Tab-separated table of C-alpha atoms and ligand atoms in Angstrom:
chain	number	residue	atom	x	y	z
B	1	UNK	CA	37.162	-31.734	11.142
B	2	UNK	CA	34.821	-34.481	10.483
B	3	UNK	CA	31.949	-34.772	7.449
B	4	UNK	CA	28.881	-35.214	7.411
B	5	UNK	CA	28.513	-38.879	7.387
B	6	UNK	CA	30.946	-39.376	10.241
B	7	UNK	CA	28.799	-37.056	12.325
B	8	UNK	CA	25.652	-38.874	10.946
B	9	UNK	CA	27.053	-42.162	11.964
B	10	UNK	CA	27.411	-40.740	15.854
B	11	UNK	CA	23.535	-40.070	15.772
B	12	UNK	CA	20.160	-41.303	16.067
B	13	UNK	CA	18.730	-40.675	12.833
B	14	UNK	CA	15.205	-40.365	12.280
B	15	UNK	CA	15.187	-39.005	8.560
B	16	UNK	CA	17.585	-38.338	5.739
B	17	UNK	CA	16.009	-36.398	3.820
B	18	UNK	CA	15.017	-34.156	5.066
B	19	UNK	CA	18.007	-34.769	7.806
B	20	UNK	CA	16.495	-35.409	10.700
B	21	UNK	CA	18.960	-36.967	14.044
B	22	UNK	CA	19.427	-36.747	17.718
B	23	UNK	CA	22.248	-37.662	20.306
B	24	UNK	CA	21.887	-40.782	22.497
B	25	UNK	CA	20.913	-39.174	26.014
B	26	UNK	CA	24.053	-40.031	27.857
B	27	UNK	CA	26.119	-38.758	25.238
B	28	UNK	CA	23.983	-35.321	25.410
B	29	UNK	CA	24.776	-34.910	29.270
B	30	UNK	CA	28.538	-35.775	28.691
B	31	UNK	CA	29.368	-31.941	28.422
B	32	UNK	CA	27.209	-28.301	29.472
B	33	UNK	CA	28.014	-27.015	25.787
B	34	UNK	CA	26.837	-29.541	23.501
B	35	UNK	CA	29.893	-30.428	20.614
B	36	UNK	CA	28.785	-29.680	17.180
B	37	UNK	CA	29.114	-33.263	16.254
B	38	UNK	CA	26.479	-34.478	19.038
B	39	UNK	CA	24.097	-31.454	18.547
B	40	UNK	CA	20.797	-32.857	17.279
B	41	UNK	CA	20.014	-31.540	13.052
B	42	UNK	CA	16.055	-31.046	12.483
B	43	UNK	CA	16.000	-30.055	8.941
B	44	UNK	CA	12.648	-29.334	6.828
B	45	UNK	CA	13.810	-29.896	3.204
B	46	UNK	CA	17.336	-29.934	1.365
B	47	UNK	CA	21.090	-28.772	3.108
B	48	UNK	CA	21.754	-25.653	1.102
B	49	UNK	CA	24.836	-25.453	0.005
B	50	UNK	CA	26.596	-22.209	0.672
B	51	UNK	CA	30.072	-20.111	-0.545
B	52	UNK	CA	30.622	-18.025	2.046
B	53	UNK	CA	31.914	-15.390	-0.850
B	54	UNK	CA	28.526	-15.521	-2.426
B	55	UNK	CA	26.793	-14.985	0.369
B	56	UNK	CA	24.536	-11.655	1.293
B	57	UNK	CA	22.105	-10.905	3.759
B	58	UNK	CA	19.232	-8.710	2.145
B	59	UNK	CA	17.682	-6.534	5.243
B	60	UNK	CA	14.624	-4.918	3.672
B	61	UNK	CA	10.582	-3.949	4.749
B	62	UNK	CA	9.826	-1.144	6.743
B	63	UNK	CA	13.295	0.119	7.215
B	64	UNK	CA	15.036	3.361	5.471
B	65	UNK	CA	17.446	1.313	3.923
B	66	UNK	CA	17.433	-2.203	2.446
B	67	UNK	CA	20.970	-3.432	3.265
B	68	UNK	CA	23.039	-5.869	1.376
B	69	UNK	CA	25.674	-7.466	3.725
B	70	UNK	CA	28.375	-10.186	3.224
B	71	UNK	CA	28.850	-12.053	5.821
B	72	UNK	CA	32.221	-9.610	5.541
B	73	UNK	CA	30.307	-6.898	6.124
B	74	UNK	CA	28.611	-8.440	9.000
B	75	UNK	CA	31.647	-9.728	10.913
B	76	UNK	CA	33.355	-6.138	10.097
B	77	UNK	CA	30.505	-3.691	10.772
B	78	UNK	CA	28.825	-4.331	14.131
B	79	UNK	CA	30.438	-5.851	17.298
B	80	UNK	CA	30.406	-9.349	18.075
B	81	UNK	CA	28.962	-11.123	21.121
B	82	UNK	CA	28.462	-14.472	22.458
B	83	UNK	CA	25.649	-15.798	23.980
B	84	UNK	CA	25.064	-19.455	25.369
B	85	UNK	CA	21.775	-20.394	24.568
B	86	UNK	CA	20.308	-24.224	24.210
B	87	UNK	CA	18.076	-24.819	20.946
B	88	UNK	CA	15.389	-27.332	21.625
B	89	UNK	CA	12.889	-28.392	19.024
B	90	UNK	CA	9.106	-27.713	19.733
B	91	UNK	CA	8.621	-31.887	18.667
B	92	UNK	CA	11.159	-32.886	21.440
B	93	UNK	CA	10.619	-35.609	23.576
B	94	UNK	CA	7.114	-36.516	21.246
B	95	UNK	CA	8.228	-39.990	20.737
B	96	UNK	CA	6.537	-40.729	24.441
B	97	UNK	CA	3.102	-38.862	23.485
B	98	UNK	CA	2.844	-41.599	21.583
B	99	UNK	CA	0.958	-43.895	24.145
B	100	UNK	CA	-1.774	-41.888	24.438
B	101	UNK	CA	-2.633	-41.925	20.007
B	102	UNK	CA	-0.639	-41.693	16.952
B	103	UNK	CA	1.450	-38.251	16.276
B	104	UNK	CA	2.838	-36.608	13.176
B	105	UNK	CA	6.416	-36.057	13.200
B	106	UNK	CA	9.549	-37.559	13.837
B	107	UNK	CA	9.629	-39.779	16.748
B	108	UNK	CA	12.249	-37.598	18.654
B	109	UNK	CA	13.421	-38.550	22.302
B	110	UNK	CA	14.691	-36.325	24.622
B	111	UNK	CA	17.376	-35.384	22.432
B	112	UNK	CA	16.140	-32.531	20.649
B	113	UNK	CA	17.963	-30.343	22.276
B	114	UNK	CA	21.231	-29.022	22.702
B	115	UNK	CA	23.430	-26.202	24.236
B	116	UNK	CA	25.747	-23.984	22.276
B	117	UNK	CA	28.321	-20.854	22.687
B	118	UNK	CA	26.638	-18.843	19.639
B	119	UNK	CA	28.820	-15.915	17.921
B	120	UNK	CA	27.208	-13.428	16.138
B	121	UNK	CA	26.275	-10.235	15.687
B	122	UNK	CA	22.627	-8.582	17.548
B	123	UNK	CA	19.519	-8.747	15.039
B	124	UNK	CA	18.598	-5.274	16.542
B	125	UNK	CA	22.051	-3.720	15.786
B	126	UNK	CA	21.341	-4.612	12.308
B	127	UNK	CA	17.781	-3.515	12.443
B	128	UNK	CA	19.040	-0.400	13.824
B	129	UNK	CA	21.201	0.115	10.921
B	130	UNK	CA	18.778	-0.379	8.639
B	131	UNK	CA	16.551	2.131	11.035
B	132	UNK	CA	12.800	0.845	11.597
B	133	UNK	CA	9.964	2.606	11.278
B	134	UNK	CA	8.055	3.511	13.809
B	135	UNK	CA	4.791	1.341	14.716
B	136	UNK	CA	3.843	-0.558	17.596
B	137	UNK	CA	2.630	-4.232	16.174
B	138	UNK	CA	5.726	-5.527	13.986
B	139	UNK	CA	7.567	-8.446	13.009
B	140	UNK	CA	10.578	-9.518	11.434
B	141	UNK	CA	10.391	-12.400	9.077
B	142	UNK	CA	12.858	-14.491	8.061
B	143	UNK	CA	13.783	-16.510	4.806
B	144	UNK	CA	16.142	-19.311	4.481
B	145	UNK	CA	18.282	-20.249	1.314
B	146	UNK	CA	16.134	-23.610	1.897
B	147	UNK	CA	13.286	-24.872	0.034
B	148	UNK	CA	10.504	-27.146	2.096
B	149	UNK	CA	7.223	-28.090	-0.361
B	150	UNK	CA	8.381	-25.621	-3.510
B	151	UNK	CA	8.247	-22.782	-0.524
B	152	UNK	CA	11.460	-21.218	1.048
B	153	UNK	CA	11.917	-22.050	4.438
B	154	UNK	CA	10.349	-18.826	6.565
B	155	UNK	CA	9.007	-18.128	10.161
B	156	UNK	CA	8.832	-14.693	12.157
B	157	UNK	CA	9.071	-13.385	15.777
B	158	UNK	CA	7.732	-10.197	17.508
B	159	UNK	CA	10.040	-7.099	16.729
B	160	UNK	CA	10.158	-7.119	20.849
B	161	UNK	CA	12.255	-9.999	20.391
B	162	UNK	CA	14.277	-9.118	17.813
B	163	UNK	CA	15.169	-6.539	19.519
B	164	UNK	CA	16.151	-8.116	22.445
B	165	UNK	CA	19.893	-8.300	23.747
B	166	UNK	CA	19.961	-12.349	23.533
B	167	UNK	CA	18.684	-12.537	19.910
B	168	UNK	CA	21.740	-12.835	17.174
B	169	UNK	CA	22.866	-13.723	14.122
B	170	UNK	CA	25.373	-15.737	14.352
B	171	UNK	CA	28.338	-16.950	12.412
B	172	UNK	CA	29.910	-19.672	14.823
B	173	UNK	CA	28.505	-22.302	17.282
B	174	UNK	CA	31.435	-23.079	20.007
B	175	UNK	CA	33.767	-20.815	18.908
B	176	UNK	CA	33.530	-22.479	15.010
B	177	UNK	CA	31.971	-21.910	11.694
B	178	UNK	CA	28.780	-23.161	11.605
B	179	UNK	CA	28.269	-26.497	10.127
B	180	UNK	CA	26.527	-27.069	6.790
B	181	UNK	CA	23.440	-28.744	8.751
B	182	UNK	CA	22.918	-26.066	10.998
B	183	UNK	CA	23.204	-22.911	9.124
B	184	UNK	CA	25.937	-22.507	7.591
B	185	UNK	CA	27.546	-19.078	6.813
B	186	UNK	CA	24.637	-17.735	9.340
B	187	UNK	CA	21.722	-18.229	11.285
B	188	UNK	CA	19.259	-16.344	13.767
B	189	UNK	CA	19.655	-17.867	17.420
B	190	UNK	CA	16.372	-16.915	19.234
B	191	UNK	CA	17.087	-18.007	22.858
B	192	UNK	CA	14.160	-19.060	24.757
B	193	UNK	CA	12.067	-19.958	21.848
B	194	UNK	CA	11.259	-22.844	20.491
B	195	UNK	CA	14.139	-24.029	17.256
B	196	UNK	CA	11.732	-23.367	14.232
B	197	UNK	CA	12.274	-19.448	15.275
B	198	UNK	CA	16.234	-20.109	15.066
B	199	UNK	CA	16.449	-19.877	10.922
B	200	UNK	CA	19.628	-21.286	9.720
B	201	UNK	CA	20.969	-20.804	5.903
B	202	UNK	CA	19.634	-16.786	6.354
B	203	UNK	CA	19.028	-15.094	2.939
B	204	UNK	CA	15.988	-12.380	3.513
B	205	UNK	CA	15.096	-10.613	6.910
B	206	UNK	CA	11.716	-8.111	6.734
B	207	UNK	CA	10.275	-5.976	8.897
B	208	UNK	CA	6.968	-6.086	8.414
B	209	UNK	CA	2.897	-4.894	10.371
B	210	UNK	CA	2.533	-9.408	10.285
B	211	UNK	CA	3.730	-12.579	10.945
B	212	UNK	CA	4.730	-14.283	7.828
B	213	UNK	CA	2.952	-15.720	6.233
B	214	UNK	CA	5.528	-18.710	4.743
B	215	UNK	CA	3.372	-22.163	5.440
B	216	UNK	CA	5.989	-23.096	8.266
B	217	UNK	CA	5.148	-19.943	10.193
B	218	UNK	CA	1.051	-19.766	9.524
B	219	UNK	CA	0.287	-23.406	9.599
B	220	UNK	CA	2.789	-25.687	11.468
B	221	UNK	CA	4.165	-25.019	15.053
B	222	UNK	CA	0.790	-24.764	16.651
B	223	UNK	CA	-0.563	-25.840	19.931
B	224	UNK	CA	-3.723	-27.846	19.392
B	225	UNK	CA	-6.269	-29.337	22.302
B	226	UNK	CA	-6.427	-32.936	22.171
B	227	UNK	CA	-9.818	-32.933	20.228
B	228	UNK	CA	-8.431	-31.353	17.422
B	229	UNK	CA	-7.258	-33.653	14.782
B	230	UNK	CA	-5.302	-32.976	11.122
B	231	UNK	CA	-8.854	-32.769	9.758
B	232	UNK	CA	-9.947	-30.062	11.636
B	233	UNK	CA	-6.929	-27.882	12.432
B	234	UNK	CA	-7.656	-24.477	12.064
B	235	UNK	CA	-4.503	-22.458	12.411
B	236	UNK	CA	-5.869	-19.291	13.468
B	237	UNK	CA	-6.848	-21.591	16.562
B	238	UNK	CA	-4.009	-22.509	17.332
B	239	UNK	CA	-1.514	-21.422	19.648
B	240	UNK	CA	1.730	-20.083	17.882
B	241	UNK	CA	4.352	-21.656	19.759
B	242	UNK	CA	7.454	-19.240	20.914
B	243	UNK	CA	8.620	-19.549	24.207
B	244	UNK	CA	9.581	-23.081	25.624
B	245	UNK	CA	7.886	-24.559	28.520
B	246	UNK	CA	9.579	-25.735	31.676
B	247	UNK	CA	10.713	-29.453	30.814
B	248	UNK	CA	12.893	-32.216	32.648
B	249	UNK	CA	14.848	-35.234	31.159
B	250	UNK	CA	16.779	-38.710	32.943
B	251	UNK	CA	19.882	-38.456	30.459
B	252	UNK	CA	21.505	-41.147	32.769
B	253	UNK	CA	20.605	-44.118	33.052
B	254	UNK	CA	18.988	-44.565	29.921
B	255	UNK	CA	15.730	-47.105	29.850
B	256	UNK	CA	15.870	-50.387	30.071
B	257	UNK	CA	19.173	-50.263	31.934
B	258	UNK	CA	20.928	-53.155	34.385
B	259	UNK	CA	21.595	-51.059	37.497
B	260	UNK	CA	23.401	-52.654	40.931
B	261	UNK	CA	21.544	-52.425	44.372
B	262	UNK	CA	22.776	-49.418	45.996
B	263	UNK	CA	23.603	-46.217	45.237
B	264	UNK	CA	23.180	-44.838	41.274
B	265	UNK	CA	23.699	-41.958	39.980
B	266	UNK	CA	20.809	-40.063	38.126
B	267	UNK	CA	21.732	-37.310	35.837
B	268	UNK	CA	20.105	-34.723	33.369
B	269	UNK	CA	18.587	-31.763	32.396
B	270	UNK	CA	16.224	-29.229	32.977
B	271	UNK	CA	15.168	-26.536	30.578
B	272	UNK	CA	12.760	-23.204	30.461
B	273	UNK	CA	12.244	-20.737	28.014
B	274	UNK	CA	12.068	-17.800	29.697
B	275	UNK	CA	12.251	-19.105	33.605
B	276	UNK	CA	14.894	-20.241	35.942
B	277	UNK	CA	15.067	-23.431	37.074
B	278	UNK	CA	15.062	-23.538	41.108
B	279	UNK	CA	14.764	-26.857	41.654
B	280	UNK	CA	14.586	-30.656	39.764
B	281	UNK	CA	12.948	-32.929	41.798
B	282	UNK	CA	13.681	-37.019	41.043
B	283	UNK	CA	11.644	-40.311	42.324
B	284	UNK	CA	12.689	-43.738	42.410
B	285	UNK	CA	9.020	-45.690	42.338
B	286	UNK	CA	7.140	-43.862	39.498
B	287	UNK	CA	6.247	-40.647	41.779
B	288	UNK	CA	5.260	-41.729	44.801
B	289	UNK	CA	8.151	-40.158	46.855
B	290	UNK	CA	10.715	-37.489	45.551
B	291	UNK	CA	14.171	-36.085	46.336
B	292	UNK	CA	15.715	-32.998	45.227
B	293	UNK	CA	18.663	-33.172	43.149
B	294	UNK	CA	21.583	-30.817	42.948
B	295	UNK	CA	21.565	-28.176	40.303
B	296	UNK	CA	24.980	-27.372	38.398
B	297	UNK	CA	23.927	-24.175	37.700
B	298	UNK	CA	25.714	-21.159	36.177
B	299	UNK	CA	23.929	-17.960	36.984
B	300	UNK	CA	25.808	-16.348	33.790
B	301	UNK	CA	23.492	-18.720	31.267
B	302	UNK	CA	19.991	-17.564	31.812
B	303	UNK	CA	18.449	-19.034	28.107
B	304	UNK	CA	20.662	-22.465	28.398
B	305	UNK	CA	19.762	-25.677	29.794
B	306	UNK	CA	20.522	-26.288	34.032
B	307	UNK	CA	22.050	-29.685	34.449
B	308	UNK	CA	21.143	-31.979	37.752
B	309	UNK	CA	22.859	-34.521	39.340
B	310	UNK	CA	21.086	-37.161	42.105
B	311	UNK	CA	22.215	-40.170	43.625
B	312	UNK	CA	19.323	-42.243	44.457
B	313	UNK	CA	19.610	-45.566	46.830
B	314	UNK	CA	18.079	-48.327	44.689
B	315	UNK	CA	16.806	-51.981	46.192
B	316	UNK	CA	16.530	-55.123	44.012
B	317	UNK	CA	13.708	-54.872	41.424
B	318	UNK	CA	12.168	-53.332	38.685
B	319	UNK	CA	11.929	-49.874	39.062
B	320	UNK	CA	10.222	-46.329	37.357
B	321	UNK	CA	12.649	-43.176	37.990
B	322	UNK	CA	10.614	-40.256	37.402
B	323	UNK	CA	11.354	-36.457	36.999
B	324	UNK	CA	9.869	-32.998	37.609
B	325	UNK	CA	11.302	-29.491	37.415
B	326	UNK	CA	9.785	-26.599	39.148
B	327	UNK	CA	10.543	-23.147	38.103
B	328	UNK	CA	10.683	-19.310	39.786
B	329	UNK	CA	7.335	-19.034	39.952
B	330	UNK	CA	6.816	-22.191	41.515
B	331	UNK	CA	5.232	-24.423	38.521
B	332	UNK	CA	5.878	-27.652	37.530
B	333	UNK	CA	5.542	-30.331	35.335
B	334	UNK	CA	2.290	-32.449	33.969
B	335	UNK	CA	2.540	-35.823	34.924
B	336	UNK	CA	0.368	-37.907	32.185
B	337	UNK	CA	0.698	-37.265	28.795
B	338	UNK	CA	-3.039	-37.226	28.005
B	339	UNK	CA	-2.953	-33.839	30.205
B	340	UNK	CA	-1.098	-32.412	27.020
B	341	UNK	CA	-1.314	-34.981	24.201
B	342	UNK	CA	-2.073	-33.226	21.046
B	343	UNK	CA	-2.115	-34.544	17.180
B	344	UNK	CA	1.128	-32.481	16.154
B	345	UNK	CA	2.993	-34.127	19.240
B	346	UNK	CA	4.313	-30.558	20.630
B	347	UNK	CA	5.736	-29.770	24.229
B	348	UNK	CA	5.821	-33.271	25.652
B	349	UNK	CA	6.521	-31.695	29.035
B	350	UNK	CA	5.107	-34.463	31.391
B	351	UNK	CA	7.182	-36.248	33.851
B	352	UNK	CA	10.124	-37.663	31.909
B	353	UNK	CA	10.150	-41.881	33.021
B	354	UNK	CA	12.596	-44.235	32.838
B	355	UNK	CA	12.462	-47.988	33.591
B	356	UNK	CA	15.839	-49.721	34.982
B	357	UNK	CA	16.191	-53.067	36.241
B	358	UNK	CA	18.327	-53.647	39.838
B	359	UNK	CA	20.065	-56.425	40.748
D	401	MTE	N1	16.266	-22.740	7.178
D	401	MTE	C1	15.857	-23.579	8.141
D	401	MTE	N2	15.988	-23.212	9.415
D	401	MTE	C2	15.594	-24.041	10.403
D	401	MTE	C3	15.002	-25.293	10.117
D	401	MTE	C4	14.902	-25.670	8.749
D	401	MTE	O1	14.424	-26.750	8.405
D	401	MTE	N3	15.332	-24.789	7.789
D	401	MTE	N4	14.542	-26.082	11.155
D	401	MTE	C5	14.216	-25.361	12.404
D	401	MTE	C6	13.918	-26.226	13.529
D	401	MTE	S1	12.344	-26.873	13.591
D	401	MTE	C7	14.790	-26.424	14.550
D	401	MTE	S2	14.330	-27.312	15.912
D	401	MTE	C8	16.153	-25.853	14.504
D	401	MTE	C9	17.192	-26.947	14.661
D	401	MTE	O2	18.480	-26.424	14.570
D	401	MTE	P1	19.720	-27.411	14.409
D	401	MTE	O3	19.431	-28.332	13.265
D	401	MTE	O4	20.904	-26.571	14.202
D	401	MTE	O5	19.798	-28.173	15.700
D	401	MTE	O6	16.412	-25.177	13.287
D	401	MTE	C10	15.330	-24.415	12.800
D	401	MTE	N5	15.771	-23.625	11.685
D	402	MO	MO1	12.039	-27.945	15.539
């Protein structure tokens, strides 16, 4: 197995500390699940680290009984199951809202992202075994063994999500331990949402009447209109962001590549949170004309990523490629970033664009 520097060395990185890196594109769309060592690491403060002997998950709140489990305990107790599920970051692809105004953030590309076979154990078998009070409005928080500005790292989703099938704790990302960067001995995976919702390092999980109320959960991760500015954020105006929006990215070629007249092949990916994909649509002058590409699409894998494949006749020139996704219920894709642009730099969705030169 490699360490962490070797895998460092095979990404984009945009921080280290905290550790902050994303796969080149055409590396990303090399394989449906992405390999640990290409899967993009969005960290908020130190990489805990772990022995999985020490470890225990404390279950407490409004259950009947707090629970202590090792990870033991966890693996031994409840059944296992595997979902594939992509994680995408709420800041990816914010590097291009940049040329509308400034953003805060890491400059991420399209790479933000990534696709995983997660093994675990369901968050609501646990929760079960804890046994939740009754009460309609509740949440379940979570706190990491993290520690971003003197707080621990903590966020919290609905208890209807919790509780859904797809949600897990899990111990092993493509059929292996975790990795030390992305939560290892466990983590939640929250298909469909956006990554901040996915906590990895897991020490605490409460069931509680509110959302937490851990900085990372009541103050950052909010949709903001374009007027609003870090000044005058107020966070019980913003949106909380959860589900992902339907987004689209040109993983092959990358910009700025040489290209030969004739035919090229596009390639990449489309993504929703809680949507299928139907169709990926792909233009070779900047949107002006479009042509459908062909979805590789396995029906089995309703929270991961669809990957699209187009070939596109080129002439001699400089040209924009340009795509847009549509989903089941027939929506699509912004196409100008100032439709969405917002200070925080969340849910770049508008047409991704890529410049190649053909001769
Ligand atoms: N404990 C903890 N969990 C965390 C984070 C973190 O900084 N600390 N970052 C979150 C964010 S914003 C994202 S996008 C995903 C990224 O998961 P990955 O690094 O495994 O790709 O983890 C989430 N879970
Ligand atoms: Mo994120």
């Amino acid at each position: 197995m490699s360490n962490l520097a070797e895998r460092k060395a095979r990404l984009i990185v945009h921080g280290e500390t905290p550790y902050n890196a994303e796969p080149p594109l055409v590396r990303l769309r090399a394989a449906y699940l992405t390999p640990a060592d290409d899967f993009y690491v969005r960290c908020h403060g130190d990489l805990p680290a772990i022995a999985e002997d020490e470890f225990r998950l404390t279950v407490d709140g409004a259950v009947s009984t707090t629970l202590k489990l090792s990870l033991h305990d966890l693996r031994s107790n409840f059944s296992h199951v595997v979902v594939t599920a992509t994680m995408q970051c709420a800041g990816n692809r914010r590097a291009d809202m940049r040329v509308v105004a400034p953003v805060s953030g890491d400059p991420w590309d399209g790479g933000a992202i990534g696709t995983a076979e997660w093994t675990g154990v369901r968050l609501a078998d646990v929760l079960r075994e804890a046994g939740i009070h009754d009460g309609a409005d509740k949440h379940v928080a979570f706190e990491s063994h993290d520690t971003v500005e003197g707080h621990p790292y903590g966020v919290s989703i609905p208890l209807a999500k919790a509780l859904a099938p797809e949600t897990l704790l899990a111990f092993a990302m493509n059929g292996e331990p975790l990795l030390p960067e992305h939560g290892f001995p466990l983590r939640a995976v929250v298909p469909g949402y956006a990554g901040v919702r996915s906590p990895k390092w897991l020490k605490r999980i409460t069931v509680q009447d509110r959302p937490s109320d851990n900085p990372i959960q009541a103050n950052d991760y909010r949709l903001y209109p374009p007027d609003v500015t870090a000044e005058t954020a107020d966070p019980a105006k913003g949106h909380t962001i959860n589900t992902m929006p339907l987004n689209a990215v040109i993983c092959e070629p990358m910009r700025g590549a040489e290209l030969t007249v004739g035919t090229n092949r596009i390639r990449g990916y489309a993504i929703s949170g809680d949507r299928a994909v139907v169709r990926v649509d792909v233009s070779g002058n900047g949107g002006r004309s479009w042509a459908q590409a062909s979805l590789e699409h396995d029906a089995n894998t309703p929270f991961a990523w669809t990957f699209w494949t187009i070939a596109l006749d080129l002439p001699a020139g400089e040209h924009e490629l340009a795509v847009q996704a549509w989903d089941e219920a027939g929506q699509t894709q912004p196409s100008d970033p100032n439709d969405t642009w917002n200070y925080k730099g969340y849910l770049n969705t508008t047409w991704h664009r890529v410049r190649v030169s053909v001769t």
